[in-house]
Amino acid sequence: MSFFTRALAASALLVACFLSVTVHAGGIVLGGTRIIYPAGQKEASISVRNTSSASRFMVQSWAENQHGNKTSDFIVTPPLYVSNPGSENTLRLMYAGPTLPTDRESLYYLTSKAIPAVDKAEISGKNVLMLSASTRIKLFVRPSGLKPSPAEAPSQLKVSRSGAQLVIRNPTPYYITITQIKAGNKAVKKTVMTPPFGTASLTLPSGGAGTLSFRTINDFGGITDEQIRHF
């Protein structure tokens, strides 16, 4: 067998294994792309569904801070459980950390890792590669009484130019995720999240005109109507 033939066979085997694992690992689906946790509320919850008709998974979940590090500020229950084919479970999150700012949102993340369950008897004596898949969503702690409303906040975003950079200023108390960004008719291949009372910068693409169009992601994970700013 030539080197090319051996390499092709090995590549085909690798792709087949990857596809198989990807289908199985993709069987666990969270019931949203973000969680809004009202400050002072006892708990928040989100559903976790196993969309596979045949595969079982070990599901492990935990909270991370805004820097992506595991944190004990949130208690996630159950932290580890077995998800059977076609089943749906509920994760409950309870805040147990220090006092947070009351004039703005605070950012955390929820991560759930799905590990395909296997029958030990079936894999006994075999070399098996086990791969897990993780899903990570935003978790916003939102104090009560913030102004303006979350739906009105994107309309207050301001855009200015500084050399080859576009600066987006967020004067509201919310984290705002901006997507489908275009400078003129040039797509900006980036989704950015502007922090409360903060800014985010984008590199202006060559030939980008003096307008910026964008959409934002709302509390339900939906895409909002397009907005346009001149700079």
PDB file of C-alpha atoms in Angstrom:
ATOM      1  CA  MET A   1       0.000   0.000   0.000  1.00  0.00           C
ATOM      2  CA  SER A   2       1.431   3.409  -1.029  1.00  0.00           C
ATOM      3  CA  PHE A   3       1.907   6.227   1.452  1.00  0.00           C
ATOM      4  CA  PHE A   4      -0.916   8.167  -0.237  1.00  0.00           C
ATOM      5  CA  THR A   5      -3.306   5.216   0.054  1.00  0.00           C
ATOM      6  CA  ARG A   6      -2.426   4.673   3.715  1.00  0.00           C
ATOM      7  CA  ALA A   7      -2.855   8.379   4.462  1.00  0.00           C
ATOM      8  CA  LEU A   8      -6.203   8.459   2.677  1.00  0.00           C
ATOM      9  CA  ALA A   9      -7.450   5.431   4.596  1.00  0.00           C
ATOM     10  CA  ALA A  10      -6.311   6.917   7.892  1.00  0.00           C
ATOM     11  CA  SER A  11      -8.005  10.222   7.080  1.00  0.00           C
ATOM     12  CA  ALA A  12     -11.248   8.469   6.195  1.00  0.00           C
ATOM     13  CA  LEU A  13     -11.176   6.554   9.475  1.00  0.00           C
ATOM     14  CA  LEU A  14     -10.505   9.749  11.426  1.00  0.00           C
ATOM     15  CA  VAL A  15     -13.384  11.567   9.722  1.00  0.00           C
ATOM     16  CA  ALA A  16     -15.738   8.642  10.360  1.00  0.00           C
ATOM     17  CA  CYS A  17     -14.823   8.601  14.046  1.00  0.00           C
ATOM     18  CA  PHE A  18     -15.242  12.362  14.292  1.00  0.00           C
ATOM     19  CA  LEU A  19     -18.672  12.318  12.681  1.00  0.00           C
ATOM     20  CA  SER A  20     -19.829   9.496  14.923  1.00  0.00           C
ATOM     21  CA  VAL A  21     -18.685  11.261  18.072  1.00  0.00           C
ATOM     22  CA  THR A  22     -20.070  14.601  16.920  1.00  0.00           C
ATOM     23  CA  VAL A  23     -23.561  13.163  16.404  1.00  0.00           C
ATOM     24  CA  HIS A  24     -23.534  11.568  19.849  1.00  0.00           C
ATOM     25  CA  ALA A  25     -22.012  14.563  21.636  1.00  0.00           C
ATOM     26  CA  GLY A  26     -24.518  16.849  19.988  1.00  0.00           C
ATOM     27  CA  GLY A  27     -27.424  15.018  21.608  1.00  0.00           C
ATOM     28  CA  ILE A  28     -27.555  17.299  24.670  1.00  0.00           C
ATOM     29  CA  VAL A  29     -29.330  20.616  24.101  1.00  0.00           C
ATOM     30  CA  LEU A  30     -29.840  23.450  26.582  1.00  0.00           C
ATOM     31  CA  GLY A  31     -33.208  25.197  26.573  1.00  0.00           C
ATOM     32  CA  GLY A  32     -31.805  28.649  25.790  1.00  0.00           C
ATOM     33  CA  THR A  33     -28.742  30.623  24.720  1.00  0.00           C
ATOM     34  CA  ARG A  34     -28.710  32.759  27.866  1.00  0.00           C
ATOM     35  CA  ILE A  35     -30.145  32.914  31.371  1.00  0.00           C
ATOM     36  CA  ILE A  36     -31.419  36.106  32.995  1.00  0.00           C
ATOM     37  CA  TYR A  37     -31.111  35.731  36.776  1.00  0.00           C
ATOM     38  CA  PRO A  38     -33.085  38.448  38.606  1.00  0.00           C
ATOM     39  CA  ALA A  39     -30.934  39.627  41.519  1.00  0.00           C
ATOM     40  CA  GLY A  40     -32.486  38.615  44.817  1.00  0.00           C
ATOM     41  CA  GLN A  41     -34.444  35.743  43.305  1.00  0.00           C
ATOM     42  CA  LYS A  42     -34.026  32.378  44.995  1.00  0.00           C
ATOM     43  CA  GLU A  43     -33.119  30.478  41.834  1.00  0.00           C
ATOM     44  CA  ALA A  44     -33.312  30.286  38.058  1.00  0.00           C
ATOM     45  CA  SER A  45     -33.630  27.172  35.930  1.00  0.00           C
ATOM     46  CA  ILE A  46     -33.033  25.900  32.417  1.00  0.00           C
ATOM     47  CA  SER A  47     -34.030  22.679  30.696  1.00  0.00           C
ATOM     48  CA  VAL A  48     -31.524  20.155  29.355  1.00  0.00           C
ATOM     49  CA  ARG A  49     -32.805  17.769  26.690  1.00  0.00           C
ATOM     50  CA  ASN A  50     -31.288  14.599  25.279  1.00  0.00           C
ATOM     51  CA  THR A  51     -32.310  14.616  21.613  1.00  0.00           C
ATOM     52  CA  SER A  52     -30.788  11.213  20.920  1.00  0.00           C
ATOM     53  CA  SER A  53     -33.096   8.212  20.650  1.00  0.00           C
ATOM     54  CA  ALA A  54     -30.366   5.762  21.626  1.00  0.00           C
ATOM     55  CA  SER A  55     -27.479   7.417  23.491  1.00  0.00           C
ATOM     56  CA  ARG A  56     -27.031   8.064  27.193  1.00  0.00           C
ATOM     57  CA  PHE A  57     -24.790  10.845  28.476  1.00  0.00           C
ATOM     58  CA  MET A  58     -23.146  11.855  31.706  1.00  0.00           C
ATOM     59  CA  VAL A  59     -23.927  15.568  32.027  1.00  0.00           C
ATOM     60  CA  GLN A  60     -21.717  17.728  34.230  1.00  0.00           C
ATOM     61  CA  SER A  61     -22.566  21.415  34.762  1.00  0.00           C
ATOM     62  CA  TRP A  62     -20.894  24.328  36.513  1.00  0.00           C
ATOM     63  CA  ALA A  63     -20.749  28.132  36.611  1.00  0.00           C
ATOM     64  CA  GLU A  64     -17.856  30.316  35.465  1.00  0.00           C
ATOM     65  CA  ASN A  65     -17.080  33.959  36.163  1.00  0.00           C
ATOM     66  CA  GLN A  66     -16.719  36.608  33.470  1.00  0.00           C
ATOM     67  CA  HIS A  67     -13.106  35.522  32.893  1.00  0.00           C
ATOM     68  CA  GLY A  68     -14.112  31.931  32.170  1.00  0.00           C
ATOM     69  CA  ASN A  69     -12.878  30.469  35.454  1.00  0.00           C
ATOM     70  CA  LYS A  70     -14.964  28.061  37.512  1.00  0.00           C
ATOM     71  CA  THR A  71     -16.665  29.772  40.430  1.00  0.00           C
ATOM     72  CA  SER A  72     -18.625  28.778  43.508  1.00  0.00           C
ATOM     73  CA  ASP A  73     -20.729  31.952  43.297  1.00  0.00           C
ATOM     74  CA  PHE A  74     -23.480  29.805  41.792  1.00  0.00           C
ATOM     75  CA  ILE A  75     -24.652  26.422  43.030  1.00  0.00           C
ATOM     76  CA  VAL A  76     -25.768  24.308  40.071  1.00  0.00           C
ATOM     77  CA  THR A  77     -27.961  21.287  40.790  1.00  0.00           C
ATOM     78  CA  PRO A  78     -27.684  18.570  39.827  1.00  0.00           C
ATOM     79  CA  PRO A  79     -23.972  19.068  39.119  1.00  0.00           C
ATOM     80  CA  LEU A  80     -23.710  15.595  37.574  1.00  0.00           C
ATOM     81  CA  TYR A  81     -26.364  13.185  36.319  1.00  0.00           C
ATOM     82  CA  VAL A  82     -27.112  10.563  33.677  1.00  0.00           C
ATOM     83  CA  SER A  83     -29.308  11.729  30.789  1.00  0.00           C
ATOM     84  CA  ASN A  84     -31.274   8.905  29.177  1.00  0.00           C
ATOM     85  CA  PRO A  85     -32.328   8.880  25.497  1.00  0.00           C
ATOM     86  CA  GLY A  86     -35.175  11.298  24.807  1.00  0.00           C
ATOM     87  CA  SER A  87     -35.281  12.577  28.389  1.00  0.00           C
ATOM     88  CA  GLU A  88     -35.461  16.136  29.691  1.00  0.00           C
ATOM     89  CA  ASN A  89     -33.987  17.381  32.947  1.00  0.00           C
ATOM     90  CA  THR A  90     -33.855  20.744  34.696  1.00  0.00           C
ATOM     91  CA  LEU A  91     -30.767  22.527  35.970  1.00  0.00           C
ATOM     92  CA  ARG A  92     -31.340  24.881  38.892  1.00  0.00           C
ATOM     93  CA  LEU A  93     -28.987  27.732  39.666  1.00  0.00           C
ATOM     94  CA  MET A  94     -28.797  29.477  43.030  1.00  0.00           C
ATOM     95  CA  TYR A  95     -26.601  32.508  43.674  1.00  0.00           C
ATOM     96  CA  ALA A  96     -24.350  32.081  46.711  1.00  0.00           C
ATOM     97  CA  GLY A  97     -21.640  34.653  46.062  1.00  0.00           C
ATOM     98  CA  PRO A  98     -20.757  38.116  47.357  1.00  0.00           C
ATOM     99  CA  THR A  99     -22.938  41.189  46.965  1.00  0.00           C
ATOM    100  CA  LEU A 100     -23.005  42.334  43.340  1.00  0.00           C
ATOM    101  CA  PRO A 101     -23.380  45.859  41.896  1.00  0.00           C
ATOM    102  CA  THR A 102     -26.962  47.090  41.940  1.00  0.00           C
ATOM    103  CA  ASP A 103     -26.588  49.653  39.144  1.00  0.00           C
ATOM    104  CA  ARG A 104     -25.679  47.201  36.372  1.00  0.00           C
ATOM    105  CA  GLU A 105     -25.751  43.572  35.263  1.00  0.00           C
ATOM    106  CA  SER A 106     -23.054  41.093  36.262  1.00  0.00           C
ATOM    107  CA  LEU A 107     -21.804  38.432  33.847  1.00  0.00           C
ATOM    108  CA  TYR A 108     -21.314  34.724  34.484  1.00  0.00           C
ATOM    109  CA  TYR A 109     -21.431  31.635  32.275  1.00  0.00           C
ATOM    110  CA  LEU A 110     -23.095  28.240  32.595  1.00  0.00           C
ATOM    111  CA  THR A 111     -21.217  25.317  31.067  1.00  0.00           C
ATOM    112  CA  SER A 112     -22.624  21.817  30.565  1.00  0.00           C
ATOM    113  CA  LYS A 113     -20.359  18.998  29.424  1.00  0.00           C
ATOM    114  CA  ALA A 114     -21.856  15.871  27.836  1.00  0.00           C
ATOM    115  CA  ILE A 115     -19.842  12.643  27.994  1.00  0.00           C
ATOM    116  CA  PRO A 116     -21.206   9.680  25.979  1.00  0.00           C
ATOM    117  CA  ALA A 117     -21.964   6.742  28.269  1.00  0.00           C
ATOM    118  CA  VAL A 118     -20.638   3.348  27.164  1.00  0.00           C
ATOM    119  CA  ASP A 119     -21.188  -0.262  28.117  1.00  0.00           C
ATOM    120  CA  LYS A 120     -17.965  -1.477  29.751  1.00  0.00           C
ATOM    121  CA  ALA A 121     -18.594  -5.001  28.497  1.00  0.00           C
ATOM    122  CA  GLU A 122     -18.798  -3.797  24.890  1.00  0.00           C
ATOM    123  CA  ILE A 123     -15.489  -1.917  25.008  1.00  0.00           C
ATOM    124  CA  SER A 124     -13.552  -4.410  27.133  1.00  0.00           C
ATOM    125  CA  GLY A 125     -10.187  -5.088  25.501  1.00  0.00           C
ATOM    126  CA  LYS A 126     -10.685  -2.406  22.846  1.00  0.00           C
ATOM    127  CA  ASN A 127      -8.961   0.910  22.284  1.00  0.00           C
ATOM    128  CA  VAL A 128     -11.710   3.517  22.602  1.00  0.00           C
ATOM    129  CA  LEU A 129     -11.418   7.276  22.157  1.00  0.00           C
ATOM    130  CA  MET A 130     -13.947   9.072  24.346  1.00  0.00           C
ATOM    131  CA  LEU A 131     -14.699  12.673  23.433  1.00  0.00           C
ATOM    132  CA  SER A 132     -16.943  15.066  25.315  1.00  0.00           C
ATOM    133  CA  ALA A 133     -18.742  18.174  24.073  1.00  0.00           C
ATOM    134  CA  SER A 134     -19.363  21.300  26.115  1.00  0.00           C
ATOM    135  CA  THR A 135     -22.066  23.930  25.735  1.00  0.00           C
ATOM    136  CA  ARG A 136     -21.472  27.358  27.263  1.00  0.00           C
ATOM    137  CA  ILE A 137     -24.130  30.051  27.607  1.00  0.00           C
ATOM    138  CA  LYS A 138     -24.211  33.505  29.155  1.00  0.00           C
ATOM    139  CA  LEU A 139     -25.681  33.997  32.613  1.00  0.00           C
ATOM    140  CA  PHE A 140     -26.644  37.573  33.469  1.00  0.00           C
ATOM    141  CA  VAL A 141     -27.459  38.634  37.026  1.00  0.00           C
ATOM    142  CA  ARG A 142     -29.850  41.559  36.598  1.00  0.00           C
ATOM    143  CA  PRO A 143     -30.776  43.929  39.449  1.00  0.00           C
ATOM    144  CA  SER A 144     -34.324  45.238  39.552  1.00  0.00           C
ATOM    145  CA  GLY A 145     -35.249  48.759  38.528  1.00  0.00           C
ATOM    146  CA  LEU A 146     -32.630  49.271  35.819  1.00  0.00           C
ATOM    147  CA  LYS A 147     -33.371  51.970  33.246  1.00  0.00           C
ATOM    148  CA  PRO A 148     -34.005  51.935  30.317  1.00  0.00           C
ATOM    149  CA  SER A 149     -35.739  48.622  29.693  1.00  0.00           C
ATOM    150  CA  PRO A 150     -33.648  45.814  28.129  1.00  0.00           C
ATOM    151  CA  ALA A 151     -35.594  46.157  24.872  1.00  0.00           C
ATOM    152  CA  GLU A 152     -34.809  49.875  24.658  1.00  0.00           C
ATOM    153  CA  ALA A 153     -31.108  49.592  25.505  1.00  0.00           C
ATOM    154  CA  PRO A 154     -29.728  48.781  22.006  1.00  0.00           C
ATOM    155  CA  SER A 155     -31.171  51.999  20.594  1.00  0.00           C
ATOM    156  CA  GLN A 156     -28.847  53.957  22.899  1.00  0.00           C
ATOM    157  CA  LEU A 157     -25.599  52.491  21.532  1.00  0.00           C
ATOM    158  CA  LYS A 158     -23.228  55.157  20.168  1.00  0.00           C
ATOM    159  CA  VAL A 159     -20.599  54.660  17.432  1.00  0.00           C
ATOM    160  CA  SER A 160     -17.478  56.727  16.732  1.00  0.00           C
ATOM    161  CA  ARG A 161     -14.309  56.302  14.706  1.00  0.00           C
ATOM    162  CA  SER A 162     -10.756  56.438  16.012  1.00  0.00           C
ATOM    163  CA  GLY A 163      -8.312  55.897  13.157  1.00  0.00           C
ATOM    164  CA  ALA A 164      -8.895  52.403  11.797  1.00  0.00           C
ATOM    165  CA  GLN A 165     -11.031  51.462  14.802  1.00  0.00           C
ATOM    166  CA  LEU A 166     -14.754  51.776  15.360  1.00  0.00           C
ATOM    167  CA  VAL A 167     -15.656  52.323  18.995  1.00  0.00           C
ATOM    168  CA  ILE A 168     -19.104  51.255  20.185  1.00  0.00           C
ATOM    169  CA  ARG A 169     -20.128  52.894  23.446  1.00  0.00           C
ATOM    170  CA  ASN A 170     -22.787  51.366  25.659  1.00  0.00           C
ATOM    171  CA  PRO A 171     -24.275  53.937  28.082  1.00  0.00           C
ATOM    172  CA  THR A 172     -26.772  51.437  29.543  1.00  0.00           C
ATOM    173  CA  PRO A 173     -26.554  49.090  32.571  1.00  0.00           C
ATOM    174  CA  TYR A 174     -26.876  45.956  30.391  1.00  0.00           C
ATOM    175  CA  TYR A 175     -24.491  43.686  28.535  1.00  0.00           C
ATOM    176  CA  ILE A 176     -25.456  44.064  24.865  1.00  0.00           C
ATOM    177  CA  THR A 177     -24.389  41.452  22.303  1.00  0.00           C
ATOM    178  CA  ILE A 178     -24.007  42.913  18.817  1.00  0.00           C
ATOM    179  CA  THR A 179     -24.044  40.722  15.701  1.00  0.00           C
ATOM    180  CA  GLN A 180     -24.413  40.843  11.898  1.00  0.00           C
ATOM    181  CA  ILE A 181     -22.231  43.941  11.825  1.00  0.00           C
ATOM    182  CA  LYS A 182     -21.490  45.783   8.576  1.00  0.00           C
ATOM    183  CA  ALA A 183     -19.463  48.913   7.908  1.00  0.00           C
ATOM    184  CA  GLY A 184     -21.064  50.240   4.745  1.00  0.00           C
ATOM    185  CA  ASN A 185     -21.486  47.063   2.696  1.00  0.00           C
ATOM    186  CA  LYS A 186     -18.438  45.389   4.248  1.00  0.00           C
ATOM    187  CA  ALA A 187     -19.171  42.616   6.732  1.00  0.00           C
ATOM    188  CA  VAL A 188     -17.314  42.761  10.027  1.00  0.00           C
ATOM    189  CA  LYS A 189     -16.599  39.136  10.874  1.00  0.00           C
ATOM    190  CA  LYS A 190     -17.065  39.481  14.573  1.00  0.00           C
ATOM    191  CA  THR A 191     -19.771  39.383  17.208  1.00  0.00           C
ATOM    192  CA  VAL A 192     -19.019  41.643  20.143  1.00  0.00           C
ATOM    193  CA  MET A 193     -20.499  42.130  23.578  1.00  0.00           C
ATOM    194  CA  THR A 194     -20.383  45.612  25.060  1.00  0.00           C
ATOM    195  CA  PRO A 195     -20.256  45.748  28.873  1.00  0.00           C
ATOM    196  CA  PRO A 196     -22.466  48.070  30.924  1.00  0.00           C
ATOM    197  CA  PHE A 197     -21.258  51.685  30.718  1.00  0.00           C
ATOM    198  CA  GLY A 198     -18.326  50.432  28.636  1.00  0.00           C
ATOM    199  CA  THR A 199     -17.022  50.192  25.083  1.00  0.00           C
ATOM    200  CA  ALA A 200     -16.085  47.625  22.453  1.00  0.00           C
ATOM    201  CA  SER A 201     -13.757  48.206  19.499  1.00  0.00           C
ATOM    202  CA  LEU A 202     -13.879  46.853  15.949  1.00  0.00           C
ATOM    203  CA  THR A 203     -11.328  47.112  13.161  1.00  0.00           C
ATOM    204  CA  LEU A 204     -12.814  49.101  10.299  1.00  0.00           C
ATOM    205  CA  PRO A 205     -12.617  47.000   7.108  1.00  0.00           C
ATOM    206  CA  SER A 206     -10.949  48.547   4.074  1.00  0.00           C
ATOM    207  CA  GLY A 207     -13.514  50.446   2.051  1.00  0.00           C
ATOM    208  CA  GLY A 208     -16.044  50.572   4.891  1.00  0.00           C
ATOM    209  CA  ALA A 209     -18.273  53.590   4.428  1.00  0.00           C
ATOM    210  CA  GLY A 210     -19.440  55.997   7.114  1.00  0.00           C
ATOM    211  CA  THR A 211     -22.346  53.891   8.350  1.00  0.00           C
ATOM    212  CA  LEU A 212     -22.472  50.937  10.698  1.00  0.00           C
ATOM    213  CA  SER A 213     -25.414  48.538  10.585  1.00  0.00           C
ATOM    214  CA  PHE A 214     -25.957  45.838  13.183  1.00  0.00           C
ATOM    215  CA  ARG A 215     -28.448  43.728  15.054  1.00  0.00           C
ATOM    216  CA  THR A 216     -28.467  42.687  18.696  1.00  0.00           C
ATOM    217  CA  ILE A 217     -29.459  39.554  20.606  1.00  0.00           C
ATOM    218  CA  ASN A 218     -32.346  39.946  23.032  1.00  0.00           C
ATOM    219  CA  ASP A 219     -33.129  38.213  26.342  1.00  0.00           C
ATOM    220  CA  PHE A 220     -34.705  35.278  24.515  1.00  0.00           C
ATOM    221  CA  GLY A 221     -31.772  34.670  22.175  1.00  0.00           C
ATOM    222  CA  GLY A 222     -33.611  36.247  19.234  1.00  0.00           C
ATOM    223  CA  ILE A 223     -32.118  38.627  16.681  1.00  0.00           C
ATOM    224  CA  THR A 224     -33.518  42.162  16.809  1.00  0.00           C
ATOM    225  CA  ASP A 225     -34.272  44.519  13.921  1.00  0.00           C
ATOM    226  CA  GLU A 226     -31.358  46.138  12.133  1.00  0.00           C
ATOM    227  CA  GLN A 227     -30.071  49.463  13.424  1.00  0.00           C
ATOM    228  CA  ILE A 228     -27.854  51.982  11.632  1.00  0.00           C
ATOM    229  CA  ARG A 229     -25.331  54.458  13.031  1.00  0.00           C
ATOM    230  CA  HIS A 230     -23.299  57.088  11.190  1.00  0.00           C
ATOM    231  CA  PHE A 231     -19.677  57.700  12.079  1.00  0.00           C
TER     232      PHE A 231
END
